Short mmCIF file of C-alpha atoms and ligand atoms in Angstrom, two decimals:
data_model
loop_
_atom_site.label_atom_id
_atom_site.label_comp_id
_atom_site.label_asym_id
_atom_site.label_seq_id
_atom_site.Cartn_x
_atom_site.Cartn_y
_atom_site.Cartn_z
CA UNK A 1 -73.32 32.75 -82.68
CA UNK A 2 -70.83 35.65 -82.69
CA UNK A 3 -73.70 37.85 -83.80
CA UNK A 4 -75.99 36.94 -80.88
CA UNK A 5 -73.07 37.34 -78.49
CA UNK A 6 -72.33 40.80 -79.82
CA UNK A 7 -75.93 41.93 -79.46
CA UNK A 8 -75.82 40.72 -75.84
CA UNK A 9 -72.55 42.61 -75.29
CA UNK A 10 -74.04 45.80 -76.68
CA UNK A 11 -77.02 45.45 -74.35
CA UNK A 12 -74.71 45.04 -71.37
CA UNK A 13 -72.62 48.05 -72.42
CA UNK A 14 -75.75 50.20 -72.82
CA UNK A 15 -77.05 49.14 -69.43
CA UNK A 16 -73.88 48.98 -67.33
CA UNK A 17 -71.58 51.36 -69.23
CA UNK A 18 -68.72 48.88 -69.04
CA UNK A 19 -67.66 45.50 -70.42
CA UNK A 20 -64.97 43.00 -69.47
CA UNK A 21 -61.84 43.41 -71.62
CA UNK A 22 -62.44 40.19 -73.57
CA UNK A 23 -65.94 41.35 -74.51
CA UNK A 24 -64.65 44.70 -75.76
CA UNK A 25 -62.07 42.79 -77.79
CA UNK A 26 -64.66 40.44 -79.26
CA UNK A 27 -67.04 43.29 -80.05
CA UNK A 28 -64.36 45.41 -81.71
CA UNK A 29 -62.96 42.56 -83.77
CA UNK A 30 -66.02 40.51 -84.74
CA UNK A 31 -68.86 43.04 -85.11
CA UNK A 32 -70.63 42.66 -88.45
CA UNK A 33 -72.76 45.27 -90.21
CA UNK A 34 -75.87 44.34 -88.30
CA UNK A 35 -74.02 44.53 -84.97
CA UNK A 36 -72.71 47.95 -85.94
CA UNK A 37 -76.21 49.11 -86.78
CA UNK A 38 -77.50 47.91 -83.42
CA UNK A 39 -74.55 49.47 -81.58
CA UNK A 40 -75.14 52.79 -83.35
CA UNK A 41 -78.87 52.68 -82.59
CA UNK A 42 -78.17 52.20 -78.88
CA UNK A 43 -75.61 55.02 -78.89
CA UNK A 44 -78.04 57.31 -80.70
CA UNK A 45 -80.81 56.51 -78.27
CA UNK A 46 -78.64 57.39 -75.30
CA UNK A 47 -77.36 60.58 -76.96
CA UNK A 48 -80.95 61.54 -77.75
CA UNK A 49 -81.89 61.02 -74.10
CA UNK A 50 -79.08 63.27 -72.83
CA UNK A 51 -78.75 65.92 -75.55
CA UNK A 52 -81.75 65.44 -77.85
CA UNK A 53 -81.03 65.97 -81.53
CA UNK A 54 -78.80 69.00 -80.93
CA UNK A 55 -75.26 69.12 -82.27
CA UNK A 56 -72.89 71.61 -80.65
CA UNK A 57 -70.62 73.72 -82.82
CA UNK A 58 -67.16 74.99 -81.88
CA UNK A 59 -65.26 77.57 -83.89
CA UNK A 60 -61.77 76.18 -84.42
CA UNK A 61 -59.00 78.76 -84.72
CA UNK A 62 -55.67 77.22 -85.67
CA UNK A 63 -53.42 79.85 -84.17
CA UNK A 64 -49.98 78.54 -85.17
CA UNK A 65 -48.41 75.64 -87.02
CA UNK A 66 -45.00 76.20 -85.44
CA UNK A 67 -44.24 73.25 -83.20
CA UNK A 68 -41.24 72.31 -81.11
CA UNK A 69 -42.30 68.66 -81.11
CA UNK A 70 -41.54 65.97 -83.62
CA UNK A 71 -44.41 63.50 -83.35
CA UNK A 72 -43.82 60.92 -86.11
CA UNK A 73 -47.40 61.12 -87.38
CA UNK A 74 -47.95 64.85 -87.57
CA UNK A 75 -47.58 67.08 -90.63
CA UNK A 76 -46.60 70.15 -88.59
CA UNK A 77 -43.77 68.34 -86.73
CA UNK A 78 -40.66 70.45 -86.24
CA UNK A 79 -38.56 68.44 -88.71
CA UNK A 80 -40.94 68.90 -91.62
CA UNK A 81 -39.04 71.46 -93.68
CA UNK A 82 -41.73 71.40 -96.36
CA UNK A 83 -44.31 72.84 -93.96
CA UNK A 84 -44.86 76.54 -94.60
CA UNK A 85 -45.06 78.04 -91.13
CA UNK A 86 -47.47 80.73 -89.92
CA UNK A 87 -48.77 82.11 -86.69
CA UNK A 88 -51.71 84.40 -86.12
CA UNK A 89 -51.25 87.71 -84.35
CA UNK A 90 -53.41 88.35 -81.29
CA UNK A 91 -55.41 90.86 -83.36
CA UNK A 92 -56.12 88.22 -86.06
CA UNK A 93 -57.37 85.79 -83.41
CA UNK A 94 -59.72 88.43 -81.98
CA UNK A 95 -61.02 89.09 -85.50
CA UNK A 96 -61.74 85.36 -85.91
CA UNK A 97 -63.72 85.46 -82.65
CA UNK A 98 -65.61 88.53 -83.81
CA UNK A 99 -66.56 86.82 -87.06
CA UNK A 100 -67.37 83.57 -85.26
CA UNK A 101 -69.57 85.31 -82.72
CA UNK A 102 -71.56 86.98 -85.51
CA UNK A 103 -71.97 83.59 -87.20
CA UNK A 104 -73.42 82.14 -83.98
CA UNK A 105 -70.45 80.38 -82.36
CA UNK A 106 -70.38 80.41 -78.56
CA UNK A 107 -67.22 78.34 -78.13
CA UNK A 108 -63.84 79.30 -79.54
CA UNK A 109 -61.14 76.65 -79.68
CA UNK A 110 -57.61 78.01 -79.91
CA UNK A 111 -55.47 75.18 -81.20
CA UNK A 112 -51.88 75.09 -82.31
CA UNK A 113 -48.53 73.42 -82.29
CA UNK A 114 -46.33 73.94 -79.24
CA UNK A 115 -45.08 77.34 -80.36
CA UNK A 116 -42.70 79.17 -78.00
CA UNK A 117 -44.14 82.49 -79.20
CA UNK A 118 -47.34 81.82 -77.27
CA UNK A 119 -45.94 82.43 -73.81
CA UNK A 120 -48.24 83.08 -70.88
CA UNK A 121 -47.41 86.77 -71.25
CA UNK A 122 -49.07 86.68 -74.68
CA UNK A 123 -51.83 84.17 -74.02
CA UNK A 124 -53.19 85.45 -70.71
CA UNK A 125 -54.26 88.88 -71.98
CA UNK A 126 -55.63 87.25 -75.13
CA UNK A 127 -57.80 84.77 -73.23
CA UNK A 128 -59.08 87.44 -70.83
CA UNK A 129 -59.81 89.78 -73.73
CA UNK A 130 -61.89 87.10 -75.48
CA UNK A 131 -63.76 86.40 -72.24
CA UNK A 132 -64.34 90.12 -71.63
CA UNK A 133 -65.65 90.73 -75.14
CA UNK A 134 -67.74 87.55 -75.24
CA UNK A 135 -68.73 86.66 -71.67
CA UNK A 136 -71.36 84.22 -72.93
CA UNK A 137 -68.72 82.16 -74.76
CA UNK A 138 -66.49 79.31 -73.68
CA UNK A 139 -62.80 79.37 -74.50
CA UNK A 140 -61.19 76.03 -75.20
CA UNK A 141 -57.42 75.73 -75.48
CA UNK A 142 -55.55 72.98 -77.29
CA UNK A 143 -51.94 74.04 -77.14
CA UNK A 144 -50.23 70.89 -75.95
CA UNK A 145 -48.17 70.27 -72.85
CA UNK A 146 -47.48 73.24 -70.59
CA UNK A 147 -46.50 73.61 -66.95
CA UNK A 148 -48.97 73.42 -64.08
CA UNK A 149 -48.35 77.13 -63.46
CA UNK A 150 -49.21 77.98 -67.04
CA UNK A 151 -52.39 75.86 -67.07
CA UNK A 152 -53.39 77.47 -63.75
CA UNK A 153 -52.78 81.00 -64.99
CA UNK A 154 -54.73 80.33 -68.20
CA UNK A 155 -57.60 78.95 -66.18
CA UNK A 156 -57.58 82.06 -63.97
CA UNK A 157 -57.57 84.18 -67.14
CA UNK A 158 -60.86 82.52 -68.06
CA UNK A 159 -60.10 79.43 -70.16
CA UNK A 160 -62.91 76.93 -69.63
CA UNK A 161 -61.81 73.79 -71.43
CA UNK A 162 -58.61 72.11 -72.57
CA UNK A 163 -58.21 69.50 -75.28
CA UNK A 164 -55.16 67.29 -74.92
CA UNK A 165 -55.48 63.93 -76.59
CA UNK A 166 -53.58 61.32 -74.63
CA UNK A 167 -52.84 59.78 -78.11
CA UNK A 168 -52.52 56.22 -76.73
CA UNK A 169 -53.00 54.77 -73.28
CA UNK A 170 -50.22 52.23 -73.87
CA UNK A 171 -46.83 53.65 -72.83
CA UNK A 172 -44.81 51.44 -75.24
CA UNK A 173 -47.09 52.44 -78.08
CA UNK A 174 -46.70 56.09 -77.06
CA UNK A 175 -42.93 55.70 -77.49
CA UNK A 176 -43.41 54.27 -80.98
CA UNK A 177 -45.34 57.37 -82.02
CA UNK A 178 -43.10 60.01 -80.40
CA UNK A 179 -39.41 60.78 -79.96
CA UNK A 180 -37.86 60.26 -76.51
CA UNK A 181 -38.30 63.87 -75.46
CA UNK A 182 -42.05 63.28 -75.12
CA UNK A 183 -43.21 60.91 -72.41
CA UNK A 184 -46.53 59.19 -71.85
CA UNK A 185 -46.16 59.94 -68.13
CA UNK A 186 -46.03 63.69 -68.71
CA UNK A 187 -48.94 63.59 -71.15
CA UNK A 188 -51.11 61.79 -68.58
CA UNK A 189 -49.87 64.03 -65.76
CA UNK A 190 -50.97 67.07 -67.78
CA UNK A 191 -54.48 65.64 -68.07
CA UNK A 192 -54.62 65.11 -64.30
CA UNK A 193 -53.42 68.66 -63.63
CA UNK A 194 -55.98 70.12 -66.05
CA UNK A 195 -58.74 68.24 -64.28
CA UNK A 196 -57.51 69.34 -60.84
CA UNK A 197 -57.56 72.95 -62.03
CA UNK A 198 -61.23 72.72 -62.91
CA UNK A 199 -61.03 72.65 -66.70
CA UNK A 200 -63.48 70.61 -68.70
CA UNK A 201 -60.92 68.19 -70.07
CA UNK A 202 -60.73 66.48 -73.44
CA UNK A 203 -58.66 63.36 -74.04
CA UNK A 204 -58.56 61.24 -77.17
CA UNK A 205 -56.62 59.10 -79.59
CA UNK A 206 -56.15 58.26 -83.23
CA UNK A 207 -57.78 55.12 -84.59
CA UNK A 208 -55.45 52.95 -86.67
CA UNK A 209 -52.27 54.78 -85.72
CA UNK A 210 -49.15 52.81 -86.67
CA UNK A 211 -48.51 49.72 -84.50
CA UNK A 212 -51.91 49.98 -82.79
CA UNK A 213 -53.48 46.58 -82.07
CA UNK A 214 -57.08 45.66 -81.25
CA UNK A 215 -55.94 44.92 -77.70
CA UNK A 216 -54.64 48.49 -77.47
CA UNK A 217 -58.05 49.78 -78.54
CA UNK A 218 -59.51 47.85 -75.62
CA UNK A 219 -56.98 49.70 -73.45
CA UNK A 220 -58.23 52.99 -74.89
CA UNK A 221 -61.82 52.17 -73.94
CA UNK A 222 -60.71 51.15 -70.46
CA UNK A 223 -58.77 54.39 -70.09
CA UNK A 224 -61.83 56.37 -71.20
CA UNK A 225 -63.93 54.47 -68.66
CA UNK A 226 -61.53 55.26 -65.84
CA UNK A 227 -60.57 58.84 -66.69
CA UNK A 228 -64.07 59.86 -67.78
CA UNK A 229 -63.04 62.85 -69.89
CA UNK A 230 -65.61 65.58 -70.49
CA UNK A 231 -64.71 65.53 -74.17
CA UNK A 232 -63.18 62.77 -76.25
CA UNK A 233 -61.62 63.47 -79.63
CA UNK A 234 -61.12 60.39 -81.71
CA UNK A 235 -60.46 60.27 -85.41
CA UNK A 236 -58.74 57.98 -87.87
CA UNK A 237 -54.98 58.30 -88.32
CA UNK A 238 -54.28 59.67 -91.79
CA UNK A 239 -50.72 59.63 -93.13
CA UNK A 240 -48.93 62.83 -94.08
CA UNK A 241 -46.51 62.52 -96.99
CA UNK A 242 -43.65 64.40 -95.29
CA UNK A 243 -43.55 62.40 -92.05
CA UNK A 244 -41.84 59.14 -91.04
CA UNK A 245 -45.29 57.50 -91.11
CA UNK A 246 -46.02 58.50 -94.73
CA UNK A 247 -46.25 54.89 -95.91
CA UNK A 248 -48.70 53.65 -93.26
CA UNK A 249 -52.32 52.99 -94.18
CA UNK A 250 -55.03 55.26 -92.78
CA UNK A 251 -57.28 54.13 -89.94
CA UNK A 252 -60.71 52.71 -90.61
CA UNK A 253 -63.88 54.79 -90.73
CA UNK A 254 -65.92 51.78 -89.58
CA UNK A 255 -63.72 51.18 -86.54
CA UNK A 256 -63.78 54.88 -85.66
CA UNK A 257 -67.58 54.84 -85.77
CA UNK A 258 -67.73 51.65 -83.71
CA UNK A 259 -65.51 53.25 -81.07
CA UNK A 260 -67.58 56.46 -81.07
CA UNK A 261 -70.65 54.37 -80.24
CA UNK A 262 -68.83 52.46 -77.50
CA UNK A 263 -67.61 55.70 -75.93
CA UNK A 264 -71.12 57.17 -76.00
CA UNK A 265 -72.41 54.07 -74.23
CA UNK A 266 -69.59 54.18 -71.66
CA UNK A 267 -70.19 57.86 -70.83
CA UNK A 268 -73.67 58.94 -71.96
CA UNK A 269 -72.97 62.66 -71.42
CA UNK A 270 -69.51 62.87 -73.00
CA UNK A 271 -69.01 65.60 -75.61
CA UNK A 272 -67.95 63.66 -78.66
CA UNK A 273 -66.85 65.38 -81.85
CA UNK A 274 -67.31 64.00 -85.34
CA UNK A 275 -63.75 64.97 -86.23
CA UNK A 276 -62.27 66.62 -89.30
CA UNK A 277 -60.17 63.49 -89.86
CA UNK A 278 -63.35 61.42 -90.10
CA UNK A 279 -64.82 63.96 -92.55
CA UNK A 280 -61.58 63.86 -94.56
CA UNK A 281 -61.51 60.09 -94.93
CA UNK A 282 -65.16 59.64 -95.89
CA UNK A 283 -67.33 62.05 -97.80
CA UNK A 284 -70.16 61.68 -95.30
CA UNK A 285 -67.82 60.98 -92.39
CA UNK A 286 -69.18 63.79 -90.23
CA UNK A 287 -72.74 62.52 -90.61
CA UNK A 288 -71.69 58.93 -89.99
CA UNK A 289 -69.94 60.00 -86.80
CA UNK A 290 -73.06 61.78 -85.59
CA UNK A 291 -75.22 58.79 -86.44
CA UNK A 292 -72.88 56.68 -84.28
CA UNK A 293 -73.20 58.92 -81.22
CA UNK A 294 -71.07 62.03 -81.82
CA UNK A 295 -72.66 65.36 -80.87
CA UNK A 296 -70.07 68.04 -81.62
CA UNK A 297 -68.61 69.49 -84.81
CA UNK A 298 -65.76 71.96 -84.98
CA UNK A 299 -65.94 74.04 -88.16
CA UNK A 300 -62.80 75.86 -89.18
CA UNK A 301 -62.79 79.54 -88.21
CA UNK A 302 -59.13 80.24 -89.08
CA UNK A 303 -58.42 82.98 -91.65
CA UNK A 304 -58.88 81.51 -95.15
CA UNK A 305 -55.25 82.11 -96.20
CA UNK A 306 -53.76 79.89 -93.47
CA UNK A 307 -56.20 77.00 -93.54
CA UNK A 308 -54.26 74.82 -95.93
CA UNK A 309 -51.07 75.36 -93.94
CA UNK A 310 -52.38 73.57 -90.85
CA UNK A 311 -51.93 70.23 -92.63
CA UNK A 312 -51.74 67.63 -89.91
CA UNK A 313 -52.31 64.91 -92.53
CA UNK A 314 -52.75 64.71 -96.30
CA UNK A 315 -55.85 66.32 -97.85
CA UNK A 316 -57.21 67.67 -94.55
CA UNK A 317 -60.51 69.36 -95.37
CA UNK A 318 -61.37 72.94 -94.40
CA UNK A 319 -63.93 73.91 -97.03
CA UNK A 320 -67.66 73.26 -97.50
CA UNK A 321 -69.49 72.22 -94.35
CA UNK A 322 -66.10 72.15 -92.58
CA UNK A 323 -65.84 75.93 -92.93
CA UNK A 324 -67.32 78.16 -90.23
CA UNK A 325 -68.62 80.48 -92.94
CA UNK A 326 -70.71 77.66 -94.43
CA UNK A 327 -72.90 77.03 -91.40
CA UNK A 328 -75.95 76.91 -93.64
CA UNK A 329 -74.48 73.99 -95.56
CA UNK A 330 -73.74 72.26 -92.27
CA UNK A 331 -77.26 73.03 -91.03
CA UNK A 332 -78.79 71.49 -94.16
CA UNK A 333 -76.61 68.41 -93.95
CA UNK A 334 -77.43 67.94 -90.27
CA UNK A 335 -81.15 68.45 -90.92
CA UNK A 336 -80.96 65.63 -93.47
CA UNK A 337 -80.00 63.27 -90.63
CA UNK A 338 -82.56 64.69 -88.19
CA UNK A 339 -80.22 66.96 -86.22
CA UNK A 340 -80.06 70.66 -85.55
CA UNK A 341 -77.23 73.03 -84.68
CA UNK A 342 -77.25 74.23 -81.08
CA UNK A 343 -76.09 77.83 -80.74
CA UNK A 344 -75.05 77.89 -77.10
CA UNK A 345 -71.87 77.12 -75.18
CA UNK A 346 -72.74 73.45 -75.12
CA UNK A 347 -71.29 72.45 -71.78
CA UNK A 348 -71.30 68.87 -70.63
CA UNK A 349 -74.44 67.72 -68.78
CA UNK A 350 -72.69 66.46 -65.68
CA UNK A 351 -75.70 65.09 -63.88
CA UNK A 352 -76.71 62.62 -66.55
CA UNK A 353 -74.57 59.61 -65.66
N1 LIG B 1 -50.20 70.61 -80.11
C1 LIG B 1 -51.45 70.28 -79.52
C2 LIG B 1 -51.38 68.92 -78.87
O1 LIG B 1 -50.35 68.29 -78.87
O2 LIG B 1 -52.39 68.50 -78.30
C3 LIG B 1 -52.64 70.38 -80.43
C4 LIG B 1 -52.38 70.22 -81.89
S1 LIG B 1 -52.17 68.54 -82.40
C5 LIG B 1 -51.67 68.77 -84.07
C6 LIG B 1 -53.87 67.99 -82.50
C7 LIG B 1 -54.13 66.52 -82.75
O3 LIG B 1 -53.97 66.23 -84.14
C8 LIG B 1 -53.22 65.53 -82.08
O4 LIG B 1 -53.63 65.33 -80.76
C9 LIG B 1 -53.33 64.29 -82.97
O5 LIG B 1 -54.14 63.27 -82.38
C10 LIG B 1 -53.97 64.83 -84.25
N2 LIG B 1 -53.16 64.44 -85.43
C11 LIG B 1 -51.90 64.81 -85.71
N3 LIG B 1 -51.45 64.18 -86.81
C12 LIG B 1 -52.45 63.39 -87.25
C13 LIG B 1 -52.59 62.47 -88.32
N4 LIG B 1 -51.60 62.23 -89.15
N5 LIG B 1 -53.78 61.84 -88.47
C14 LIG B 1 -54.80 62.08 -87.61
N6 LIG B 1 -54.72 62.92 -86.57
C15 LIG B 1 -53.56 63.56 -86.37
#
C-alpha cells in the first residue's frame, strides 16, 4: 500500500511541483528501491526536458581556508588548530582562471572561509579583472556572510552568482550546528539581500547533519519551494575528525539522491550540483546524483598544492574526475551515463517553470 501511495505522491509532485507536508514526510521516510527508481526517472525526465543531457561544469577555486567562524561541523573552523592554513594571492587566482579558461570552463567559483584578508578593496579589483579578461564567463562567489554594501559592490564589480547555503531552515537546528555568534536570521537575510541585488542565488543544506530529523527535511523542501533558489547545493554531512561533530555518522547517499530528485521536481529549472561530498561518500556518487536529477558538477581548479588543505570533512576528494585537469575522465564517466559536458556559462533557464 505504501508503495502505491508513494507512486501517487511522486506523480503529484511531478505535476504540481509541491506536496502537502505529510506526503513529503511519508515519501522521504517510506520510499523503497522501486519508489526511488520511479522518483529518479521522473526527475530525469523533467531535467531532460529543460536542459537535455547537458551537465554544466564550474571551476571551483578554493581561495582561502582561513575562517573567522566556528561552525561545529566544518574542518576549516577557526578553532581547528590542526588545519594548515593557506590563502591564494590574487595573482594565483587569476592563474587558476587562465588555466580553467583554457580547459573550457566558463564559470569560476571563488569559494573560501570568511577570511578578513579578502576585503572589498582586494576582491573588487579581482572580480572586475576576471570579468575583463573573460567577459564570456560567469563569476560565482561563495565567501559567506558579508554586508549588504559589500554584496552590492561585488555585484557592481561583475559577480553574477552567489552560493550561500542556508544550512538548515529550522532556526533551533541552526543553533545546534553553529555557535551563538552566527544567527539563522542573518543567514536568511543575506540570501534575501543577494536576491534583491540581482545575483543568481544558491541556497542549500547538508543531508544527515547532526540532530536533523525527517520532519526537518520536509522543512528544507518547503523552504526550497518558497525561496526558489536558482541553485541548490545539497550533499551529505561527512564528519571531520578535528571538529566537535567528529563522532557523528555521515549522511545517507540514498536520502541525498531522493532529495535531489524531489528538488528537481519542485523546481524543474534549478541548477543542481552533484556535490563533492556525494562523490566522496560513494565511489559513483557524482553519477548517482546526476541520475537523480543533478545537472552541475564543480571540478576542483585550485592549485594542486593547496587542495588537500581545504578539508571541510574527512577524505574530501579532489583527484580523478573531481580535478579540473581531468575533464576527459569526467567526460568519459558522464558519457557512460548518457550525458555530455556543456562548455558554456550554464545560466538558469528562467522561463521553464
Ligand atoms: N564560508 C562560505 C560559507 O559559509 O558559505 C563557503 C565555504 S563553506 C566551507 C561551504 C559549505 O561546506 C558549507 O555551506 C557547508 O554546507 C559545507 N560543509 C562544511 N562542512 C561540511 C561537512 N562536514 N560535511 C559536508 N559539508 C560540509
